[in-house]
PDB file of C-alpha atoms in Angstrom:
ATOM      1  CA  UNK F   1     -16.826  36.044   4.409  1.00  0.00           C
ATOM      2  CA  UNK F   2     -14.482  33.279   6.073  1.00  0.00           C
ATOM      3  CA  UNK F   3     -12.513  31.336   3.619  1.00  0.00           C
ATOM      4  CA  UNK F   4     -13.034  28.072   3.965  1.00  0.00           C
ATOM      5  CA  UNK F   5     -10.130  25.763   5.490  1.00  0.00           C
ATOM      6  CA  UNK F   6      -8.912  23.110   3.509  1.00  0.00           C
ATOM      7  CA  UNK F   7      -8.410  20.506   6.210  1.00  0.00           C
ATOM      8  CA  UNK F   8     -10.516  17.653   6.518  1.00  0.00           C
ATOM      9  CA  UNK F   9     -11.726  18.519  10.437  1.00  0.00           C
ATOM     10  CA  UNK F  10     -15.147  17.073  10.329  1.00  0.00           C
ATOM     11  CA  UNK F  11     -16.458  13.778   9.512  1.00  0.00           C
ATOM     12  CA  UNK F  12     -18.250  13.619   6.155  1.00  0.00           C
ATOM     13  CA  UNK F  13     -18.671  11.032   3.898  1.00  0.00           C
ATOM     14  CA  UNK F  14     -16.340  12.894   1.238  1.00  0.00           C
ATOM     15  CA  UNK F  15     -13.299  13.467   3.951  1.00  0.00           C
ATOM     16  CA  UNK F  16     -13.819   9.902   5.152  1.00  0.00           C
ATOM     17  CA  UNK F  17     -13.325   9.082   1.449  1.00  0.00           C
ATOM     18  CA  UNK F  18     -10.458  11.231   0.945  1.00  0.00           C
ATOM     19  CA  UNK F  19      -8.628   9.911   4.325  1.00  0.00           C
ATOM     20  CA  UNK F  20      -9.194   5.863   3.031  1.00  0.00           C
ATOM     21  CA  UNK F  21      -7.172   7.287  -0.164  1.00  0.00           C
ATOM     22  CA  UNK F  22      -4.671   8.666   1.460  1.00  0.00           C
ATOM     23  CA  UNK F  23      -4.323   5.741   3.824  1.00  0.00           C
ATOM     24  CA  UNK F  24      -4.531   3.102   1.045  1.00  0.00           C
ATOM     25  CA  UNK F  25      -1.388   5.025  -0.427  1.00  0.00           C
ATOM     26  CA  UNK F  26       0.404   3.875   2.277  1.00  0.00           C
ATOM     27  CA  UNK F  27       0.165   0.204   1.402  1.00  0.00           C
ATOM     28  CA  UNK F  28      -3.149  -0.842   3.255  1.00  0.00           C
ATOM     29  CA  UNK F  29      -6.271  -2.322   1.982  1.00  0.00           C
ATOM     30  CA  UNK F  30      -9.223  -0.450   1.476  1.00  0.00           C
ATOM     31  CA  UNK F  31     -11.476  -2.139   4.511  1.00  0.00           C
ATOM     32  CA  UNK F  32      -7.977  -1.491   6.606  1.00  0.00           C
ATOM     33  CA  UNK F  33      -7.491   2.084   5.362  1.00  0.00           C
ATOM     34  CA  UNK F  34     -11.110   2.929   5.868  1.00  0.00           C
ATOM     35  CA  UNK F  35     -11.377   1.560   9.312  1.00  0.00           C
ATOM     36  CA  UNK F  36      -8.492   3.768  10.198  1.00  0.00           C
ATOM     37  CA  UNK F  37      -9.858   6.588   8.888  1.00  0.00           C
ATOM     38  CA  UNK F  38     -12.998   6.348  10.747  1.00  0.00           C
ATOM     39  CA  UNK F  39     -10.998   5.920  13.746  1.00  0.00           C
ATOM     40  CA  UNK F  40      -8.782   9.052  12.913  1.00  0.00           C
ATOM     41  CA  UNK F  41     -11.987  11.007  12.917  1.00  0.00           C
ATOM     42  CA  UNK F  42     -13.486   9.997  15.826  1.00  0.00           C
ATOM     43  CA  UNK F  43     -10.397   9.751  18.007  1.00  0.00           C
ATOM     44  CA  UNK F  44      -9.248  13.204  16.805  1.00  0.00           C
ATOM     45  CA  UNK F  45     -11.959  15.839  15.490  1.00  0.00           C
ATOM     46  CA  UNK F  46     -11.831  17.586  18.880  1.00  0.00           C
ATOM     47  CA  UNK F  47      -8.424  18.026  18.737  1.00  0.00           C
ATOM     48  CA  UNK F  48      -6.571  21.283  17.231  1.00  0.00           C
ATOM     49  CA  UNK F  49      -4.662  19.245  14.322  1.00  0.00           C
ATOM     50  CA  UNK F  50      -6.359  18.169  11.161  1.00  0.00           C
ATOM     51  CA  UNK F  51      -6.507  14.616   9.857  1.00  0.00           C
ATOM     52  CA  UNK F  52      -3.985  15.006   7.035  1.00  0.00           C
ATOM     53  CA  UNK F  53      -1.832  15.100  10.392  1.00  0.00           C
ATOM     54  CA  UNK F  54      -2.488  12.089  12.287  1.00  0.00           C
ATOM     55  CA  UNK F  55      -2.631  10.344   8.457  1.00  0.00           C
ATOM     56  CA  UNK F  56       1.080  11.413   7.897  1.00  0.00           C
ATOM     57  CA  UNK F  57       2.227   9.495  11.197  1.00  0.00           C
ATOM     58  CA  UNK F  58       1.002   6.648  10.170  1.00  0.00           C
ATOM     59  CA  UNK F  59       3.629   4.111   8.725  1.00  0.00           C
ATOM     60  CA  UNK F  60       4.118   2.889   5.531  1.00  0.00           C
ATOM     61  CA  UNK F  61       2.618  -0.514   5.747  1.00  0.00           C
ATOM     62  CA  UNK F  62       5.305  -3.249   5.313  1.00  0.00           C
ATOM     63  CA  UNK F  63       4.062  -6.081   2.981  1.00  0.00           C
ATOM     64  CA  UNK F  64       6.790  -9.268   1.841  1.00  0.00           C
ATOM     65  CA  UNK F  65       7.334 -10.618  -1.232  1.00  0.00           C
ATOM     66  CA  UNK F  66       4.789 -13.577  -0.429  1.00  0.00           C
ATOM     67  CA  UNK F  67       2.019 -11.193   0.117  1.00  0.00           C
ATOM     68  CA  UNK F  68       2.947  -9.445  -3.225  1.00  0.00           C
ATOM     69  CA  UNK F  69       2.647 -12.586  -5.268  1.00  0.00           C
ATOM     70  CA  UNK F  70      -0.428 -13.755  -3.465  1.00  0.00           C
ATOM     71  CA  UNK F  71      -2.141 -10.241  -4.421  1.00  0.00           C
ATOM     72  CA  UNK F  72      -0.751 -10.205  -8.226  1.00  0.00           C
ATOM     73  CA  UNK F  73      -2.274 -13.761  -8.482  1.00  0.00           C
ATOM     74  CA  UNK F  74      -5.848 -12.910  -7.051  1.00  0.00           C
ATOM     75  CA  UNK F  75      -5.798 -10.074  -9.824  1.00  0.00           C
ATOM     76  CA  UNK F  76      -3.821 -11.143 -12.731  1.00  0.00           C
ATOM     77  CA  UNK F  77      -2.835 -14.331 -14.529  1.00  0.00           C
ATOM     78  CA  UNK F  78       0.561 -14.666 -13.335  1.00  0.00           C
ATOM     79  CA  UNK F  79       2.907 -17.406 -15.689  1.00  0.00           C
ATOM     80  CA  UNK F  80       6.125 -16.304 -14.341  1.00  0.00           C
ATOM     81  CA  UNK F  81       7.651 -13.999 -11.164  1.00  0.00           C
ATOM     82  CA  UNK F  82      10.464 -12.081 -11.973  1.00  0.00           C
ATOM     83  CA  UNK F  83      12.293 -10.780  -9.150  1.00  0.00           C
ATOM     84  CA  UNK F  84      15.126  -7.956  -8.980  1.00  0.00           C
ATOM     85  CA  UNK F  85      16.759  -5.817  -6.349  1.00  0.00           C
ATOM     86  CA  UNK F  86      15.166  -2.979  -5.887  1.00  0.00           C
ATOM     87  CA  UNK F  87      18.630  -0.961  -5.048  1.00  0.00           C
ATOM     88  CA  UNK F  88      20.723  -2.176  -7.544  1.00  0.00           C
ATOM     89  CA  UNK F  89      18.151  -3.813 -10.574  1.00  0.00           C
ATOM     90  CA  UNK F  90      20.152  -6.655 -10.294  1.00  0.00           C
ATOM     91  CA  UNK F  91      17.841 -10.065 -11.148  1.00  0.00           C
ATOM     92  CA  UNK F  92      17.178 -12.185  -8.687  1.00  0.00           C
ATOM     93  CA  UNK F  93      15.497 -15.342 -10.197  1.00  0.00           C
ATOM     94  CA  UNK F  94      12.496 -15.850 -12.652  1.00  0.00           C
ATOM     95  CA  UNK F  95      10.290 -18.348 -11.328  1.00  0.00           C
ATOM     96  CA  UNK F  96       7.073 -20.110 -13.090  1.00  0.00           C
ATOM     97  CA  UNK F  97       5.717 -20.846  -9.306  1.00  0.00           C
ATOM     98  CA  UNK F  98       6.376 -19.337  -5.805  1.00  0.00           C
ATOM     99  CA  UNK F  99       7.228 -22.607  -4.882  1.00  0.00           C
ATOM    100  CA  UNK F 100      10.954 -22.162  -6.089  1.00  0.00           C
ATOM    101  CA  UNK F 101      11.544 -19.245  -4.664  1.00  0.00           C
ATOM    102  CA  UNK F 102      13.568 -19.468  -1.407  1.00  0.00           C
ATOM    103  CA  UNK F 103      11.747 -18.569   1.980  1.00  0.00           C
ATOM    104  CA  UNK F 104      14.514 -16.071   2.797  1.00  0.00           C
ATOM    105  CA  UNK F 105      13.649 -14.073   0.004  1.00  0.00           C
ATOM    106  CA  UNK F 106       9.669 -14.359   0.364  1.00  0.00           C
ATOM    107  CA  UNK F 107       9.535 -12.774   3.554  1.00  0.00           C
ATOM    108  CA  UNK F 108      11.711  -9.687   2.559  1.00  0.00           C
ATOM    109  CA  UNK F 109       9.769  -6.550   2.076  1.00  0.00           C
ATOM    110  CA  UNK F 110       8.649  -6.290  -1.622  1.00  0.00           C
ATOM    111  CA  UNK F 111       8.655  -2.674  -2.888  1.00  0.00           C
ATOM    112  CA  UNK F 112       5.174  -0.921  -3.778  1.00  0.00           C
ATOM    113  CA  UNK F 113       6.304  -0.148  -7.580  1.00  0.00           C
ATOM    114  CA  UNK F 114       5.698  -3.573  -9.142  1.00  0.00           C
ATOM    115  CA  UNK F 115       4.027  -4.085 -12.072  1.00  0.00           C
ATOM    116  CA  UNK F 116       2.562  -6.693 -14.084  1.00  0.00           C
ATOM    117  CA  UNK F 117       2.396  -7.390 -17.906  1.00  0.00           C
ATOM    118  CA  UNK F 118       1.449 -10.295 -20.330  1.00  0.00           C
ATOM    119  CA  UNK F 119       1.631 -13.010 -17.250  1.00  0.00           C
ATOM    120  CA  UNK F 120       4.788 -11.728 -16.213  1.00  0.00           C
ATOM    121  CA  UNK F 121       4.841 -10.089 -12.504  1.00  0.00           C
ATOM    122  CA  UNK F 122       7.863  -7.981 -11.275  1.00  0.00           C
ATOM    123  CA  UNK F 123       8.385  -7.471  -8.217  1.00  0.00           C
ATOM    124  CA  UNK F 124      11.282  -5.116  -6.896  1.00  0.00           C
ATOM    125  CA  UNK F 125      12.914  -7.002  -3.418  1.00  0.00           C
ATOM    126  CA  UNK F 126      13.955  -4.843  -0.578  1.00  0.00           C
TER     127      UNK F 126
END
């Protein structure tokens, strides 16, 4: 009896869900990740490589500080925004409104490891 291969080769519901979750970990929304997963299965199931091979080739999504703030505000009650440098951990500033944050900082990439607690949104800025 041939052993079942762990690679996602066929376009089944469960495999599309697994692929979508893997792509979401790269910073994409559910909708974007799901669309990409379906497209990968449609375009690459006849190839010799597994879907995981193609998912590994997908770049991390670059999300700006402004986008991280919008996501935080959409999902939580935010009263303060705390920004710190991702490399040095130095405080960039504490802001009550995103309008107070300089534009050059808003357009910088925000790391994925942001945190929210008690009305504070902490974002590590690249």
